[in-house]
CSV table of C-alpha atoms in Angstrom, one decimal:
chain,number,residue,atom,x,y,z
M,17,ASN,CA,-118.3,-120.9,-251.7
M,18,LEU,CA,-117.5,-117.3,-250.7
M,19,LYS,CA,-117.5,-117.4,-246.9
M,20,ILE,CA,-117.8,-113.9,-245.5
M,21,SER,CA,-118.7,-112.5,-242.1
M,22,VAL,CA,-122.3,-111.5,-241.4
M,23,ILE,CA,-121.1,-107.9,-240.6
M,24,GLY,CA,-118.7,-106.0,-242.7
M,25,LEU,CA,-117.7,-102.4,-243.3
M,26,GLY,CA,-119.7,-100.2,-245.6
M,27,CYS,CA,-118.1,-96.9,-246.7
M,28,ALA,CA,-120.9,-94.7,-247.8
M,29,SER,CA,-119.8,-92.1,-245.3
M,30,GLY,CA,-117.2,-91.3,-248.0
M,31,LEU,CA,-120.1,-89.3,-249.6
M,32,ARG,CA,-120.8,-87.2,-246.5
M,33,SER,CA,-118.3,-84.4,-246.8
M,34,GLN,CA,-121.0,-81.7,-247.0
M,35,GLN,CA,-123.2,-83.2,-244.2
M,36,LEU,CA,-120.3,-83.7,-241.8
M,37,GLY,CA,-118.2,-80.7,-242.7
M,38,PRO,CA,-114.4,-80.7,-243.3
M,39,GLU,CA,-113.3,-81.4,-239.7
M,40,ARG,CA,-115.6,-84.4,-239.0
M,41,PHE,CA,-115.2,-85.8,-242.5
M,42,ASN,CA,-111.4,-85.8,-242.3
M,43,ARG,CA,-111.7,-87.4,-238.9
M,44,TYR,CA,-113.7,-90.2,-240.4
M,45,ARG,CA,-111.0,-90.7,-243.1
M,46,GLU,CA,-108.3,-90.7,-240.5
M,47,GLU,CA,-110.2,-93.3,-238.4
M,48,LEU,CA,-110.9,-95.6,-241.3
M,49,PRO,CA,-107.7,-97.6,-241.1
M,50,ALA,CA,-108.2,-98.3,-237.3
M,51,ILE,CA,-111.9,-99.1,-238.0
M,52,THR,CA,-110.8,-101.6,-240.6
M,53,ARG,CA,-108.2,-103.3,-238.4
M,54,LYS,CA,-110.6,-103.5,-235.5
M,55,LEU,CA,-113.1,-105.2,-237.8
M,56,LEU,CA,-110.6,-107.8,-238.8
M,57,GLU,CA,-109.6,-108.3,-235.2
M,58,LEU,CA,-113.2,-109.1,-234.2
M,59,GLY,CA,-113.7,-111.5,-237.0
M,60,GLY,CA,-115.2,-109.3,-239.7
M,61,ASN,CA,-113.7,-110.0,-243.1
M,62,PHE,CA,-115.2,-107.8,-245.8
M,63,VAL,CA,-115.3,-104.2,-246.8
M,64,ALA,CA,-117.7,-102.7,-249.4
M,65,THR,CA,-117.1,-99.3,-251.0
M,66,SER,CA,-117.2,-97.6,-254.5
M,67,ALA,CA,-114.9,-95.8,-256.7
M,68,SER,CA,-117.1,-92.8,-256.2
M,69,TYR,CA,-116.8,-92.8,-252.4
M,70,HIS,CA,-114.1,-90.1,-252.1
M,71,ASP,CA,-110.7,-91.8,-251.5
M,72,THR,CA,-111.9,-94.7,-249.4
M,73,GLU,CA,-110.4,-97.3,-251.8
M,74,GLU,CA,-106.9,-95.8,-251.3
M,75,ILE,CA,-107.4,-95.6,-247.5
M,76,LEU,CA,-108.6,-99.2,-247.4
M,77,GLY,CA,-105.7,-100.3,-249.6
M,78,ARG,CA,-103.2,-98.8,-247.2
M,79,ALA,CA,-105.1,-100.2,-244.2
M,80,LEU,CA,-105.0,-103.7,-245.6
M,81,ARG,CA,-101.4,-103.7,-246.6
M,82,GLY,CA,-99.9,-106.9,-245.3
M,83,VAL,CA,-103.3,-108.4,-244.4
M,84,ARG,CA,-105.0,-108.4,-247.8
M,85,ASN,CA,-105.6,-112.1,-247.6
M,86,GLN,CA,-107.7,-111.6,-244.5
M,87,ALA,CA,-110.3,-109.4,-246.2
M,88,PHE,CA,-112.7,-109.7,-249.1
M,89,LEU,CA,-113.0,-106.5,-251.2
M,90,PHE,CA,-116.3,-105.3,-252.8
M,91,THR,CA,-116.3,-102.2,-254.9
M,92,ALA,CA,-118.3,-100.7,-257.8
M,93,SER,CA,-118.3,-99.0,-261.1
M,94,GLY,CA,-120.9,-96.6,-262.4
M,95,GLY,CA,-119.6,-96.9,-265.9
M,96,ARG,CA,-122.0,-97.0,-268.9
M,97,ASP,CA,-119.7,-98.4,-271.5
M,98,VAL,CA,-117.2,-101.3,-271.6
M,99,PRO,CA,-113.9,-99.3,-271.7
M,100,ARG,CA,-115.0,-97.1,-268.8
M,101,VAL,CA,-116.0,-100.1,-266.6
M,102,ILE,CA,-112.7,-101.8,-267.3
M,103,ALA,CA,-110.8,-98.6,-266.6
M,104,ASP,CA,-112.7,-98.1,-263.3
M,105,CYS,CA,-111.7,-101.7,-262.3
M,106,GLU,CA,-108.0,-101.1,-263.2
M,107,ARG,CA,-108.0,-97.9,-261.2
M,108,SER,CA,-109.6,-99.7,-258.2
M,109,LEU,CA,-107.0,-102.4,-258.3
M,110,LYS,CA,-104.3,-99.9,-258.1
M,111,ARG,CA,-106.0,-98.0,-255.3
M,112,PHE,CA,-106.5,-101.2,-253.3
M,113,GLN,CA,-102.9,-102.3,-254.1
M,114,THR,CA,-104.2,-105.7,-255.1
M,115,ASP,CA,-104.5,-107.9,-258.2
M,116,ARG,CA,-108.1,-109.0,-257.7
M,117,ILE,CA,-111.4,-107.7,-256.4
M,118,ASP,CA,-113.6,-110.2,-254.8
M,119,GLY,CA,-117.0,-108.7,-255.6
M,120,TYR,CA,-117.4,-106.1,-258.4
M,121,PHE,CA,-120.8,-104.6,-258.8
M,122,ALA,CA,-122.8,-102.2,-260.9
M,123,HIS,CA,-123.5,-99.2,-258.8
M,124,GLY,CA,-127.1,-98.0,-258.4
M,125,THR,CA,-128.5,-99.6,-261.6
M,126,TRP,CA,-127.7,-102.1,-264.3
M,127,ASN,CA,-126.5,-101.9,-267.9
M,128,ASP,CA,-125.4,-104.5,-270.4
M,129,ALA,CA,-122.0,-102.8,-270.9
M,130,PHE,CA,-121.2,-103.4,-267.2
M,131,TYR,CA,-122.0,-107.1,-267.5
M,132,GLU,CA,-119.9,-107.4,-270.7
M,133,ALA,CA,-117.0,-105.7,-269.1
M,134,ALA,CA,-117.3,-107.7,-265.8
M,135,VAL,CA,-117.3,-111.0,-267.7
M,136,LYS,CA,-114.1,-110.0,-269.4
M,137,LEU,CA,-112.6,-108.9,-266.1
M,138,LYS,CA,-113.6,-112.2,-264.5
M,139,GLU,CA,-112.0,-114.2,-267.3
M,140,GLN,CA,-108.8,-112.2,-266.7
M,141,GLY,CA,-108.9,-113.1,-263.0
M,142,LYS,CA,-109.2,-109.4,-262.0
M,143,ILE,CA,-112.6,-109.9,-260.3
M,144,ARG,CA,-114.2,-113.0,-258.8
M,145,PHE,CA,-117.9,-112.3,-258.5
M,146,ILE,CA,-120.4,-110.0,-260.3
M,147,GLY,CA,-123.1,-108.1,-258.6
M,148,MET,CA,-125.3,-105.0,-258.5
M,149,SER,CA,-126.7,-102.5,-256.1
M,150,CYS,CA,-129.9,-100.6,-256.3
M,151,HIS,CA,-132.9,-99.6,-254.2
M,152,VAL,CA,-135.7,-101.3,-256.2
M,153,PRO,CA,-136.3,-105.0,-255.6
M,154,GLY,CA,-137.9,-105.6,-259.0
M,155,THR,CA,-134.7,-104.3,-260.7
M,156,HIS,CA,-132.6,-106.8,-258.8
M,157,ARG,CA,-135.1,-109.6,-259.5
M,158,LEU,CA,-134.7,-109.3,-263.3
M,159,ARG,CA,-131.0,-110.0,-263.1
M,160,VAL,CA,-131.3,-112.7,-260.4
M,161,GLU,CA,-133.9,-114.6,-262.6
M,162,ALA,CA,-131.6,-114.2,-265.6
M,163,GLY,CA,-128.6,-115.7,-263.7
M,164,LEU,CA,-126.5,-112.6,-264.3
M,165,VAL,CA,-125.4,-111.8,-260.8
M,166,ASP,CA,-123.7,-113.7,-258.0
M,167,PHE,CA,-124.7,-111.2,-255.3
M,168,ILE,CA,-126.8,-108.1,-254.7
M,169,LEU,CA,-126.7,-105.1,-252.4
M,170,GLN,CA,-130.3,-104.1,-251.3
M,171,PRO,CA,-131.5,-101.7,-248.6
M,172,TYR,CA,-133.4,-103.5,-245.8
M,173,ASN,CA,-134.2,-102.3,-242.3
M,174,TYR,CA,-136.8,-102.2,-239.7
M,175,LEU,CA,-138.2,-98.8,-240.7
M,176,ASN,CA,-138.3,-99.8,-244.3
M,177,LEU,CA,-140.4,-102.9,-244.0
M,178,ALA,CA,-142.2,-102.9,-240.7
M,179,LYS,CA,-145.7,-101.5,-240.1
M,180,TRP,CA,-144.4,-97.9,-240.5
M,181,THR,CA,-144.6,-97.9,-244.3
M,182,GLU,CA,-146.4,-99.5,-247.1
M,183,LYS,CA,-144.5,-101.6,-249.6
M,184,THR,CA,-143.9,-99.4,-252.7
M,185,ASP,CA,-142.4,-102.1,-254.9
M,186,ARG,CA,-143.9,-105.3,-256.3
M,187,PRO,CA,-142.6,-107.9,-255.9
M,188,GLY,CA,-141.1,-106.8,-252.6
M,189,THR,CA,-137.8,-107.2,-250.8
M,190,GLU,CA,-138.7,-110.3,-248.8
M,191,GLU,CA,-139.8,-112.1,-252.0
M,192,LEU,CA,-136.5,-111.0,-253.7
M,193,PHE,CA,-134.5,-112.5,-250.8
M,194,GLU,CA,-136.4,-115.7,-251.0
M,195,LEU,CA,-135.6,-115.9,-254.7
M,196,CYS,CA,-131.9,-115.2,-254.1
M,197,LYS,CA,-131.8,-118.0,-251.6
M,198,LYS,CA,-133.2,-120.4,-254.2
M,199,LYS,CA,-130.8,-119.2,-256.8
M,200,ASP,CA,-127.7,-119.2,-254.5
M,201,VAL,CA,-127.3,-115.5,-254.9
M,202,GLY,CA,-125.6,-113.6,-252.0
M,203,VAL,CA,-127.7,-111.0,-250.3
M,204,MET,CA,-125.7,-108.1,-248.8
M,205,VAL,CA,-128.0,-105.7,-246.9
M,206,ILE,CA,-127.2,-102.0,-247.1
M,207,LYS,CA,-128.7,-99.2,-244.9
M,208,PRO,CA,-129.4,-101.7,-242.1
M,209,MET,CA,-129.8,-98.8,-239.6
M,210,THR,CA,-132.1,-96.9,-242.1
M,211,GLY,CA,-129.2,-95.0,-243.7
M,212,HIS,CA,-130.0,-91.7,-242.1
M,213,PHE,CA,-127.2,-89.1,-242.4
M,214,ILE,CA,-128.4,-86.4,-240.1
M,215,PRO,CA,-131.3,-87.5,-237.8
M,216,ASN,CA,-133.4,-84.4,-238.1
M,217,TRP,CA,-136.1,-86.0,-236.0
M,218,ALA,CA,-133.8,-85.8,-232.9
M,219,LYS,CA,-133.6,-82.0,-233.2
M,220,ASN,CA,-137.2,-81.7,-231.9
M,221,PRO,CA,-136.9,-82.9,-228.2
M,222,GLU,CA,-140.3,-81.2,-227.4
M,223,ASP,CA,-142.0,-84.0,-229.4
M,224,PRO,CA,-143.2,-86.5,-226.7
M,225,LYS,CA,-142.2,-89.4,-229.0
M,226,VAL,CA,-138.7,-88.0,-229.5
M,227,ALA,CA,-138.3,-87.2,-225.8
M,228,ARG,CA,-139.3,-90.7,-224.8
M,229,LEU,CA,-136.8,-92.3,-227.1
M,230,LEU,CA,-134.0,-90.0,-226.2
M,231,GLY,CA,-134.7,-90.6,-222.5
M,232,GLU,CA,-134.5,-94.4,-223.0
M,233,LEU,CA,-131.3,-94.2,-225.1
M,234,LYS,CA,-129.7,-92.1,-222.3
M,235,ASP,CA,-130.7,-94.6,-219.7
M,236,LEU,CA,-130.1,-97.8,-221.6
M,237,GLY,CA,-127.3,-96.8,-224.0
M,238,ALA,CA,-127.7,-95.9,-227.7
M,239,GLU,CA,-125.8,-99.0,-228.6
M,240,ASN,CA,-128.9,-101.1,-227.8
M,241,LEU,CA,-130.8,-99.4,-230.6
M,242,TYR,CA,-128.0,-99.8,-233.2
M,243,GLN,CA,-127.5,-103.4,-232.2
M,244,ALA,CA,-131.3,-103.9,-232.4
M,245,PHE,CA,-131.3,-102.7,-236.0
M,246,LEU,CA,-128.6,-105.2,-236.9
M,247,MET,CA,-130.2,-108.1,-235.0
M,248,TRP,CA,-133.5,-107.5,-236.7
M,249,VAL,CA,-131.8,-107.6,-240.1
M,250,LEU,CA,-129.7,-110.7,-239.4
M,251,ARG,CA,-132.5,-112.8,-238.0
M,252,ASN,CA,-133.8,-113.1,-241.6
M,253,PRO,CA,-132.5,-116.5,-242.8
M,254,ASN,CA,-132.3,-115.2,-246.4
M,255,VAL,CA,-129.9,-112.4,-245.5
M,256,SER,CA,-126.2,-113.4,-246.1
M,257,CYS,CA,-124.6,-110.3,-244.5
M,258,THR,CA,-124.9,-106.6,-244.0
M,259,ALA,CA,-122.5,-103.8,-244.8
M,260,VAL,CA,-122.6,-101.3,-241.9
M,261,GLY,CA,-121.4,-97.8,-241.9
M,262,MET,CA,-119.0,-97.4,-238.9
M,263,ASN,CA,-117.4,-94.0,-238.2
M,264,ALA,CA,-115.4,-94.9,-235.1
M,265,VAL,CA,-113.6,-97.9,-233.6
M,266,GLN,CA,-116.2,-98.1,-230.8
M,267,ASP,CA,-118.9,-98.5,-233.5
M,268,VAL,CA,-117.1,-101.6,-234.7
M,269,VAL,CA,-117.1,-103.1,-231.2
M,270,GLU,CA,-120.8,-102.4,-230.6
M,271,ASP,CA,-121.9,-103.6,-234.0
M,272,CYS,CA,-119.9,-106.8,-233.9
M,273,ALA,CA,-121.3,-107.6,-230.5
M,274,ALA,CA,-124.8,-107.7,-232.0
M,275,VAL,CA,-123.9,-110.9,-233.8
M,276,ALA,CA,-123.9,-112.9,-230.5
M,277,LYS,CA,-126.8,-111.2,-228.9
M,278,GLU,CA,-130.5,-112.1,-228.9
M,279,LEU,CA,-133.2,-109.8,-230.1
M,280,THR,CA,-135.4,-109.2,-227.0
M,281,GLY,CA,-138.5,-107.3,-226.1
M,282,LEU,CA,-136.3,-104.4,-225.0
M,283,HIS,CA,-134.8,-104.1,-228.5
M,284,LEU,CA,-138.1,-104.4,-230.2
M,285,ARG,CA,-139.5,-101.6,-228.0
M,286,LEU,CA,-136.6,-99.4,-228.9
M,287,LEU,CA,-137.1,-100.1,-232.6
M,288,GLU,CA,-140.8,-99.3,-232.3
M,289,ARG,CA,-140.1,-96.0,-230.5
M,290,TYR,CA,-137.4,-95.1,-233.0
M,291,ALA,CA,-139.9,-95.7,-235.8
M,292,ALA,CA,-142.6,-93.6,-234.1
M,293,ALA,CA,-140.2,-90.7,-233.7
M,294,ALA,CA,-138.5,-90.9,-237.0
M,295,THR,CA,-141.2,-92.0,-239.4
M,296,GLY,CA,-141.8,-88.5,-240.7
M,297,ASP,CA,-138.1,-88.0,-241.4
M,298,TYR,CA,-137.5,-91.3,-243.3
M,299,CYS,CA,-137.1,-91.6,-247.0
M,300,ARG,CA,-139.1,-94.6,-248.4
M,301,MET,CA,-137.1,-94.6,-251.7
M,302,CYS,CA,-140.4,-94.5,-253.6
M,303,GLU,CA,-139.0,-92.0,-256.2
């Protein structure tokens, strides 16, 4: 009975201080409140971050002051023992300036101490739902089958699952999502746009595949590619929602517009050309 929008704000850019450099990173932090407000204005109603994503919890807490009841909060702990997980939650509550977190999840892996602490926090009314994030579908599957989680965060995108790569995990992501649907476990997709930080492939415009894609994006608008990534993810009936990294207000406008658009041959062509250009620069998360 948790009704959230199909697109929400993901805050992994809070990890990008080194890639972006001080000026661009601080610009992102300054833009985050306006990004959050624009998301709420356009009908988005959730934000997903982590205690380890720089000061994004504090920034979101200030941005949601006075409109807290319009947004669902998802955040995480990487704690490995019960006291640490509980302390992480208490700190997140203060940062968000709230008395409850809607979705609290184990970040990057799972441990029994997290679950023990999360159950206690749920009994105290400090969190509502328990989840986990990781990159390996099989790790999620164990917790879904055991009935330990209410939701999961799983990478899923065109480049990850299309013909451009072999499946490295058994059982795979699609099978995991089908199981979640049967078990009434929420599926929040992360890295819907492949999660690239710096697109190194675009630095080689002499490559004919790169030149062709950059030419099309210049003529058609880059937003068509980003919207295509989202439309491809959201057409899966077993996907509940996706947390999207948005670094500017215009990103919110373009991403939310994808919800009402139809995936066309144009979008599929852009996805295919993106994959052809970027396939050598994409991490398959195969360890």
